[in-house]
Amino acid sequence: MIRLMKKLLFIFLSLTSFASATLLLSSCGNSDTASENEILIEGRFIHSRANVVFIDVIHVEDIERTDSLILDEDGTFRFQRETDKPLFLKISTAEDNFITLIAEPGQTITLSGDINALAESYTVSGSPASEILAQYLAFSRNQFKNLDTLALIWENNKYAENKMAVRDSLDSTAKIIYKNQTDYTLDLVNKNPESLGSLFVLYQYFGRQPVLDPFEYFSVYENLAKKLAAKYPDFEHVGHLNMKVNKTRLAIKEEEEIKNRLDTGKVAPDFSLPDINENQFKLSEFQGYVVLIHFWASWSAESMRQLPAIRQYQQNYGPKGLAIVSISFDYDREMWTATVEKEKMKWTNICDLKYTDSPIAKLYHIEKTPYFFLLDREGIIVSKNSNIDIVGNEIYKLFRPI
C-alpha cells in the first residue's frame, strides 16, 4: 500500500495541463475562457526553441500519453479539452523535466516558466489546487537545499578533531528541518481540506519517508478523504484515497489487536520451530521455566552490543531456571551460526532465515532488534522491552528470594 503511494507520489510531484486525443487547438481556440465542461490552459515557456512538449494524464495505476505539441517560436501555447471531471496532468519535455497541474472543469489556467527547468521555475494561476501544490513544492525545494548544506558541512568536517560535536549539531539542525517540513505540510492540508491540491501534498515524501505517515496522521487522511469524497464522489484519485484510508484503518485495528494480545499479563503466543541443531522447539513445552525470548540479528549493531549482558544473565540465572530463546532475523545461515558460536550463545537458538518476513516477527509484532519478552513460569508475559537491562530488573525480581 505504502509502496503504491510512493509510486504515485513521484508522478504527482509535477503534473501539468493537458490536451488529450480530443484536444481542440483550432476550433476551440477562439474562446478566451473555458466553458463549464472544459479546461483551457495557456501561457509561455521562455528559452524555447520550438520544443516538443508531451502531455499526459495521470491515472491511479498508470500514465496515459495523450498528445504532444510543438511550442510556438516564442514559447507560447494554448490547450483546450472537454472534460466533466478533474484531471491530474503532466507536461514534460523529458522524464526529469516536468510539472504538475490539477485542472478542473471550467478553469482557465495560465502557466509560465523556463522550458529547461520546468519544476524549478514554473508559476501557475487560475487553478487553486495547482497553486497549493506549487507553493508546497517551492517550500520543499528550499528545505532540500538546507539539507544539502548540512551534508556539505559534514563532508568538510568528517575528519576534524571535533567531528562528533559537528555531527551532533548537524543532527539537531536536521531534526528541526524535518519538523518544519512536517508542520508546514500539516498546516497546508488542514487549511485546505476540500482541495485536490491537499491530496497531492498528503502523499509527499521528504527523504525516504512520507512527510505525514498514514498511521501517525490517520485522522488527517481520514478527514481529507471524507471531504473530498463529498465534493468529488466519482473521481478516481479520491476513490483511491478512500481505499487507502480504509486499508489503513483495518491495519491500525489489527495492530491494536496484536498489541493487546502481547500486553503484560497475557499468555505469550505459542510457536514451534526447529532450532540450530534441527531439533523441534515448542515454547509451551518450556512452562515451568522463566523464559527470556530474545529477538536479534547478527547484522544489528545494537543486538551485538547487548549480547554480553545476555550471557551474564544466562550465567547467573540459567542454573536457577532461566531459559533463553534467541530468535534471529538473519538471512544467511553461515553468518548466523558463526555468530552464535563466536559469541558463545549456549542456549536455544532459532532462525528460519526469512529475515524480517519471518512469521514469528508478525506473531510477536517485532519492528526492531533487539527486542525481549520475559515470561514467568506459567508462560505469562511479565516484561517486554528493547533494552536488556530493563528486562533484567524483572529477571532479578522473579528469582530473588521471597
Short mmCIF file of C-alpha atoms in Angstrom, two decimals, residues 263-396:
data_model
loop_
_atom_site.label_atom_id
_atom_site.label_comp_id
_atom_site.label_asym_id
_atom_site.label_seq_id
_atom_site.Cartn_x
_atom_site.Cartn_y
_atom_site.Cartn_z
CA ASP A 263 0.34 -6.95 26.72
CA THR A 264 1.94 -7.84 30.00
CA GLY A 265 -0.30 -10.22 31.90
CA LYS A 266 -1.26 -12.10 28.71
CA VAL A 267 -0.13 -15.62 27.80
CA ALA A 268 2.70 -15.45 25.27
CA PRO A 269 1.71 -16.78 21.82
CA ASP A 270 2.92 -20.32 21.33
CA PHE A 271 5.11 -21.29 18.38
CA SER A 272 7.12 -24.22 17.15
CA LEU A 273 10.31 -24.00 15.05
CA PRO A 274 13.45 -26.08 14.51
CA ASP A 275 16.47 -24.90 16.48
CA ILE A 276 20.06 -24.59 15.32
CA ASN A 277 20.53 -28.35 15.76
CA GLU A 278 17.37 -29.14 13.76
CA ASN A 279 15.51 -30.19 16.91
CA GLN A 280 11.90 -29.01 17.10
CA PHE A 281 11.40 -26.30 19.72
CA LYS A 282 7.94 -25.55 21.12
CA LEU A 283 7.51 -22.63 23.51
CA SER A 284 4.67 -24.16 25.53
CA GLU A 285 6.92 -27.06 26.49
CA PHE A 286 9.05 -24.61 28.50
CA GLN A 287 6.36 -23.92 31.10
CA GLY A 288 7.95 -24.22 34.50
CA TYR A 289 10.91 -22.12 33.36
CA VAL A 290 11.33 -18.36 33.34
CA VAL A 291 11.77 -17.75 29.60
CA LEU A 292 13.59 -14.84 28.01
CA ILE A 293 12.63 -14.60 24.31
CA HIS A 294 15.35 -12.65 22.57
CA PHE A 295 14.76 -11.28 19.04
CA TRP A 296 18.01 -10.25 17.38
CA ALA A 297 20.18 -10.37 14.23
CA SER A 298 23.90 -10.63 13.62
CA TRP A 299 23.67 -7.61 11.30
CA SER A 300 22.17 -5.44 14.07
CA ALA A 301 24.87 -3.48 15.90
CA GLU A 302 22.65 -2.93 18.94
CA SER A 303 21.85 -6.64 19.08
CA MET A 304 25.53 -7.44 19.17
CA ARG A 305 26.20 -4.81 21.82
CA GLN A 306 23.69 -6.37 24.22
CA LEU A 307 24.94 -9.98 23.89
CA PRO A 308 27.45 -9.78 26.78
CA ALA A 309 24.67 -8.81 29.18
CA ILE A 310 22.56 -11.74 28.00
CA ARG A 311 25.46 -14.13 28.60
CA GLN A 312 25.75 -12.74 32.12
CA TYR A 313 22.07 -13.37 32.84
CA GLN A 314 22.45 -16.89 31.50
CA GLN A 315 25.42 -17.49 33.76
CA ASN A 316 23.69 -16.06 36.86
CA TYR A 317 20.16 -17.39 36.42
CA GLY A 318 20.41 -20.31 33.98
CA PRO A 319 21.10 -22.79 36.80
CA LYS A 320 18.09 -21.38 38.69
CA GLY A 321 15.61 -21.96 35.84
CA LEU A 322 16.09 -19.19 33.29
CA ALA A 323 15.73 -20.43 29.70
CA ILE A 324 16.89 -18.10 26.93
CA VAL A 325 15.45 -18.48 23.44
CA SER A 326 17.24 -16.35 20.83
CA ILE A 327 15.30 -15.92 17.59
CA SER A 328 17.42 -14.44 14.82
CA PHE A 329 16.22 -12.49 11.79
CA ASP A 330 19.33 -13.36 9.83
CA TYR A 331 19.08 -14.39 6.18
CA ASP A 332 22.44 -16.17 5.92
CA ARG A 333 22.75 -19.42 7.86
CA GLU A 334 26.54 -19.41 7.85
CA MET A 335 26.67 -15.87 9.24
CA TRP A 336 24.09 -16.74 11.90
CA THR A 337 25.72 -19.96 13.07
CA ALA A 338 29.20 -18.38 13.06
CA THR A 339 27.96 -15.55 15.28
CA VAL A 340 26.23 -17.95 17.67
CA GLU A 341 29.48 -19.90 18.07
CA LYS A 342 31.75 -16.87 18.32
CA GLU A 343 29.53 -15.12 20.89
CA LYS A 344 29.18 -18.32 22.96
CA MET A 345 25.37 -18.24 22.82
CA LYS A 346 24.98 -21.54 24.67
CA TRP A 347 21.21 -21.65 24.84
CA THR A 348 18.31 -22.26 22.42
CA ASN A 349 18.89 -20.59 19.06
CA ILE A 350 16.29 -20.38 16.27
CA CYS A 351 16.31 -18.85 12.79
CA ASP A 352 14.12 -19.61 9.77
CA LEU A 353 16.33 -17.42 7.51
CA LYS A 354 13.32 -15.37 6.43
CA TYR A 355 14.74 -12.09 7.69
CA THR A 356 12.01 -9.74 8.97
CA ASP A 357 9.45 -11.60 6.84
CA SER A 358 9.54 -14.43 9.35
CA PRO A 359 6.01 -15.32 10.56
CA ILE A 360 7.21 -15.08 14.16
CA ALA A 361 8.09 -11.41 13.57
CA LYS A 362 4.42 -10.77 12.87
CA LEU A 363 3.27 -13.08 15.68
CA TYR A 364 5.22 -11.01 18.20
CA HIS A 365 4.89 -7.71 16.33
CA ILE A 366 8.66 -7.16 16.16
CA GLU A 367 9.55 -3.87 14.50
CA LYS A 368 13.17 -3.54 15.63
CA THR A 369 16.03 -5.57 17.01
CA PRO A 370 16.93 -6.39 19.64
CA TYR A 371 13.66 -6.93 21.48
CA PHE A 372 12.88 -9.04 24.56
CA PHE A 373 9.85 -10.75 26.06
CA LEU A 374 10.18 -12.13 29.58
CA LEU A 375 7.74 -14.89 30.58
CA ASP A 376 7.12 -16.23 34.06
CA ARG A 377 6.94 -19.95 34.84
CA GLU A 378 3.29 -20.09 33.65
CA GLY A 379 4.12 -18.53 30.27
CA ILE A 380 2.69 -15.12 31.17
CA ILE A 381 4.35 -12.01 29.75
CA VAL A 382 5.77 -10.02 32.66
CA SER A 383 8.02 -7.61 30.75
CA LYS A 384 8.90 -6.54 27.20
CA ASN A 385 11.46 -4.03 26.07
CA SER A 386 14.27 -3.35 23.61
CA ASN A 387 16.79 -2.90 26.45
CA ILE A 388 18.09 -6.00 28.21
CA ASP A 389 18.92 -4.04 31.35
CA ILE A 390 15.27 -3.01 31.82
CA VAL A 391 14.09 -6.60 31.28
CA GLY A 392 16.96 -7.72 33.52
CA ASN A 393 15.43 -5.92 36.50
CA GLU A 394 12.34 -8.11 36.07
CA ILE A 395 14.52 -11.22 35.81
CA TYR A 396 16.06 -10.31 39.15
#
